[in-house]
Amino acid sequence: MARFRRKLDRPLLWVQERARLWARRRQGVDSDPTTLNRRRTYILPTGLGCGFGFVLFAMLLASMNYNSSMGFGLTFLLTGLGLVAMHWCHQNLTGLTIRGYRVRPAFAGQPLVLEMIVENPSRGPRYELVLQWDNRIAEPVDLAAGESATVGIEVPTERRGRIQVRGVRISTRFPFSLFTCWTWLHPELSGVVYPAPAAIGAPPPPDSTDVGGAQDDSRGEDDFAGLRSFRPGDSPRHIAWKAAAKGDELPVKQFAGTDVTTHWLDWSALEGQDNEARLSRLCRWIIDAHSEGHAYGLRLPDEEFPPAIGRRHRHRCLAALADFPATVPRRG
């Protein structure tokens, strides 16, 4: 039964993909923010709406056959109700503002989350707004007048790399589900899928670790080196309060004059393992070094990142692992 249903869905999926590509050529890449105007919103009757129209046509024929004024009145009343529903459905989507496109990085095997902020700048409420990306549908959103909401869509991942955001669909069937009104969003955006980290195991080999605290002591505590996560025992005066106000955790200022252990995480130190196993082990070392507040550098066959600390450095290193070519021959 499932196989038969997939065969029936293929023509529909093909039509939807052709329509999405046509809309992309017509609209181009969407900026941030994006306002949904009438030119880019489309509306068609649903299956329920087609059935409703067929019933109205049958009622009209019966009223004409029996010359029933009450039949005509009921038919025209329901027809007017359907027209109002069509107008209301279209207005429910038109005028919305979409901004703050963002894709949260994820590790392979974990869901990649696409987030965006949906704003309702009008004086009336909006109901049953549904966002869809890559056949994944978010929970319907209702917005009061002047309200905004952050909507997230989770997409499962299996392997590392980059995922392009192609055609986010926002739609509504409010009211009565007689019509569906939709549009496509085409932000210039991609998501990063880091390699799946290896299980907690051996630390980096000794020859890839350099303790650089003593040579830096002479520079004093005035040389700011970056931010790291808060650990029990850290001085409150070293907390970066401005940065803390923007996130959920407390970042702590790291200075060059403090005793910092520097790790070099080297691709060649993992001799005898295949490429994916090396990437997973390097990913684990990066996570551990970041959580412990150690400065670390990363050496890959064709790229090198000097030792540093902080979230940005962590992301750069993990993104380099995500973008690492799959066909690079084994070295070392």
Tab-separated table of C-alpha atoms in Angstrom, residues 89-248:
chain	number	residue	atom	x	y	z
A	89	CYS	CA	-7.590	32.776	2.972
A	90	HIS	CA	-5.581	34.974	0.603
A	91	GLN	CA	-5.548	37.879	3.059
A	92	ASN	CA	-4.421	35.554	5.849
A	93	LEU	CA	-1.038	35.176	4.116
A	94	THR	CA	-0.590	38.464	2.261
A	95	GLY	CA	1.377	41.157	4.096
A	96	LEU	CA	3.347	38.894	6.435
A	97	THR	CA	7.025	39.688	6.964
A	98	ILE	CA	9.627	36.929	7.225
A	99	ARG	CA	13.063	37.773	8.624
A	100	GLY	CA	15.940	36.372	10.618
A	101	TYR	CA	16.665	33.359	8.411
A	102	ARG	CA	19.070	31.114	10.261
A	103	VAL	CA	20.209	27.498	10.126
A	104	ARG	CA	21.644	26.057	13.319
A	105	PRO	CA	24.667	23.808	12.729
A	106	ALA	CA	24.205	20.187	13.737
A	107	PHE	CA	26.258	17.039	14.061
A	108	ALA	CA	25.588	14.204	11.632
A	109	GLY	CA	22.682	12.132	12.907
A	110	GLN	CA	21.108	15.092	14.698
A	111	PRO	CA	18.346	17.280	13.223
A	112	LEU	CA	19.307	20.446	11.396
A	113	VAL	CA	17.035	23.325	12.472
A	114	LEU	CA	15.972	26.107	10.116
A	115	GLU	CA	14.659	29.110	12.042
A	116	MET	CA	12.899	32.253	10.884
A	117	ILE	CA	10.802	34.980	12.464
A	118	VAL	CA	7.264	35.452	11.138
A	119	GLU	CA	5.800	38.906	11.809
A	120	ASN	CA	2.218	40.085	11.479
A	121	PRO	CA	2.349	43.878	10.985
A	122	SER	CA	-1.386	44.193	10.265
A	123	ARG	CA	-4.199	45.090	12.649
A	124	GLY	CA	-5.923	41.740	12.316
A	125	PRO	CA	-4.882	38.275	13.512
A	126	ARG	CA	-3.485	35.511	11.296
A	127	TYR	CA	-4.337	31.857	11.812
A	128	GLU	CA	-2.972	28.413	10.923
A	129	LEU	CA	0.263	29.470	9.228
A	130	VAL	CA	2.245	26.374	8.250
A	131	LEU	CA	5.927	26.336	7.218
A	132	GLN	CA	7.431	23.424	5.315
A	133	TRP	CA	10.971	22.602	4.204
A	134	ASP	CA	12.211	19.384	2.624
A	135	ASN	CA	8.899	17.605	3.349
A	136	ARG	CA	9.175	18.515	7.042
A	137	ILE	CA	6.271	20.533	8.421
A	138	ALA	CA	6.394	22.807	11.465
A	139	GLU	CA	3.545	23.209	13.912
A	140	PRO	CA	0.848	25.689	12.744
A	141	VAL	CA	1.328	29.225	14.055
A	142	ASP	CA	-1.338	31.764	15.046
A	143	LEU	CA	-0.337	35.428	15.261
A	144	ALA	CA	-2.258	38.224	16.925
A	145	ALA	CA	-2.154	41.744	15.479
A	146	GLY	CA	1.403	43.114	15.619
A	147	GLU	CA	2.782	39.843	16.998
A	148	SER	CA	5.806	37.860	15.822
A	149	ALA	CA	6.944	34.294	16.433
A	150	THR	CA	10.089	32.268	15.800
A	151	VAL	CA	9.342	29.122	13.827
A	152	GLY	CA	11.749	26.197	13.580
A	153	ILE	CA	11.719	23.315	11.111
A	154	GLU	CA	13.783	20.219	11.910
A	155	VAL	CA	15.309	18.174	9.082
A	156	PRO	CA	17.104	14.895	9.878
A	157	THR	CA	20.732	14.496	8.790
A	158	GLU	CA	22.749	11.394	7.994
A	159	ARG	CA	26.162	12.627	6.860
A	160	ARG	CA	28.415	15.648	7.201
A	161	GLY	CA	28.512	18.454	4.649
A	162	ARG	CA	26.422	21.406	3.516
A	163	ILE	CA	22.654	21.449	3.039
A	164	GLN	CA	21.240	24.155	0.793
A	165	VAL	CA	17.933	25.715	1.839
A	166	ARG	CA	15.789	25.229	-1.271
A	167	GLY	CA	12.282	26.565	-1.294
A	168	VAL	CA	10.655	27.009	2.112
A	169	ARG	CA	6.882	26.818	1.678
A	170	ILE	CA	4.549	28.861	3.881
A	171	SER	CA	0.837	28.186	3.486
A	172	THR	CA	-2.566	28.495	5.126
A	173	ARG	CA	-5.989	26.884	4.702
A	174	PHE	CA	-7.841	29.156	7.064
A	175	PRO	CA	-10.825	29.374	7.149
A	176	PHE	CA	-12.840	26.195	6.438
A	177	SER	CA	-9.978	24.504	4.490
A	178	LEU	CA	-11.800	25.173	1.208
A	179	PHE	CA	-8.742	26.894	-0.305
A	180	THR	CA	-5.011	26.717	0.204
A	181	CYS	CA	-2.900	29.848	-0.209
A	182	TRP	CA	0.873	29.518	-0.330
A	183	THR	CA	4.165	31.036	-1.368
A	184	TRP	CA	7.788	29.922	-1.567
A	185	LEU	CA	10.712	31.555	0.202
A	186	HIS	CA	14.147	31.291	-1.409
A	187	PRO	CA	16.736	32.670	1.029
A	188	GLU	CA	20.391	32.367	0.037
A	189	LEU	CA	21.238	30.104	2.928
A	190	SER	CA	22.951	26.809	3.699
A	191	GLY	CA	23.302	24.691	6.810
A	192	VAL	CA	26.468	23.034	8.106
A	193	VAL	CA	26.406	19.432	9.278
A	194	TYR	CA	29.482	18.639	11.356
A	195	PRO	CA	30.898	15.102	11.449
A	196	ALA	CA	29.473	12.862	14.134
A	197	PRO	CA	31.939	13.050	17.053
A	198	ALA	CA	33.694	9.874	18.061
A	199	ALA	CA	32.991	8.357	21.440
A	200	ILE	CA	34.938	9.821	24.336
A	201	GLY	CA	38.310	8.151	24.207
A	202	ALA	CA	42.014	8.869	24.163
A	203	PRO	CA	43.139	12.534	24.218
A	204	PRO	CA	45.402	13.941	21.492
A	205	PRO	CA	48.847	12.298	21.443
A	206	PRO	CA	51.581	14.092	23.433
A	207	ASP	CA	53.505	15.195	20.350
A	208	SER	CA	50.501	17.239	19.188
A	209	THR	CA	50.185	19.165	22.467
A	210	ASP	CA	52.131	22.285	23.376
A	211	VAL	CA	51.860	23.963	26.769
A	212	GLY	CA	52.258	27.656	26.056
A	213	GLY	CA	51.282	29.267	29.318
A	214	ALA	CA	54.800	30.110	30.551
A	215	GLN	CA	55.864	31.961	27.420
A	216	ASP	CA	52.756	34.099	27.486
A	217	ASP	CA	52.961	35.208	31.111
A	218	SER	CA	55.095	38.193	30.244
A	219	ARG	CA	52.335	39.753	28.131
A	220	GLY	CA	50.126	40.264	31.147
A	221	GLU	CA	46.409	40.078	31.637
A	222	ASP	CA	45.741	43.031	29.322
A	223	ASP	CA	46.130	40.909	26.164
A	224	PHE	CA	42.641	39.610	25.425
A	225	ALA	CA	42.776	36.184	23.742
A	226	GLY	CA	39.094	35.308	23.355
A	227	LEU	CA	36.068	33.877	25.139
A	228	ARG	CA	35.422	30.476	26.639
A	229	SER	CA	32.558	28.854	28.523
A	230	PHE	CA	32.112	29.545	32.248
A	231	ARG	CA	33.567	27.043	34.687
A	232	PRO	CA	33.047	26.900	38.479
A	233	GLY	CA	35.667	29.013	40.231
A	234	ASP	CA	35.968	31.664	37.498
A	235	SER	CA	36.143	35.242	38.737
A	236	PRO	CA	32.939	37.265	38.132
A	237	ARG	CA	35.015	40.208	36.870
A	238	HIS	CA	36.215	38.064	33.949
A	239	ILE	CA	32.672	37.335	32.752
A	240	ALA	CA	31.792	39.086	29.472
A	241	TRP	CA	28.445	40.476	30.585
A	242	LYS	CA	27.605	42.138	27.268
A	243	ALA	CA	28.102	38.878	25.403
A	244	ALA	CA	26.200	37.005	28.134
A	245	ALA	CA	23.136	39.189	27.529
A	246	LYS	CA	22.937	37.872	23.947
A	247	GLY	CA	23.052	34.161	24.782
A	248	ASP	CA	22.022	31.491	27.250
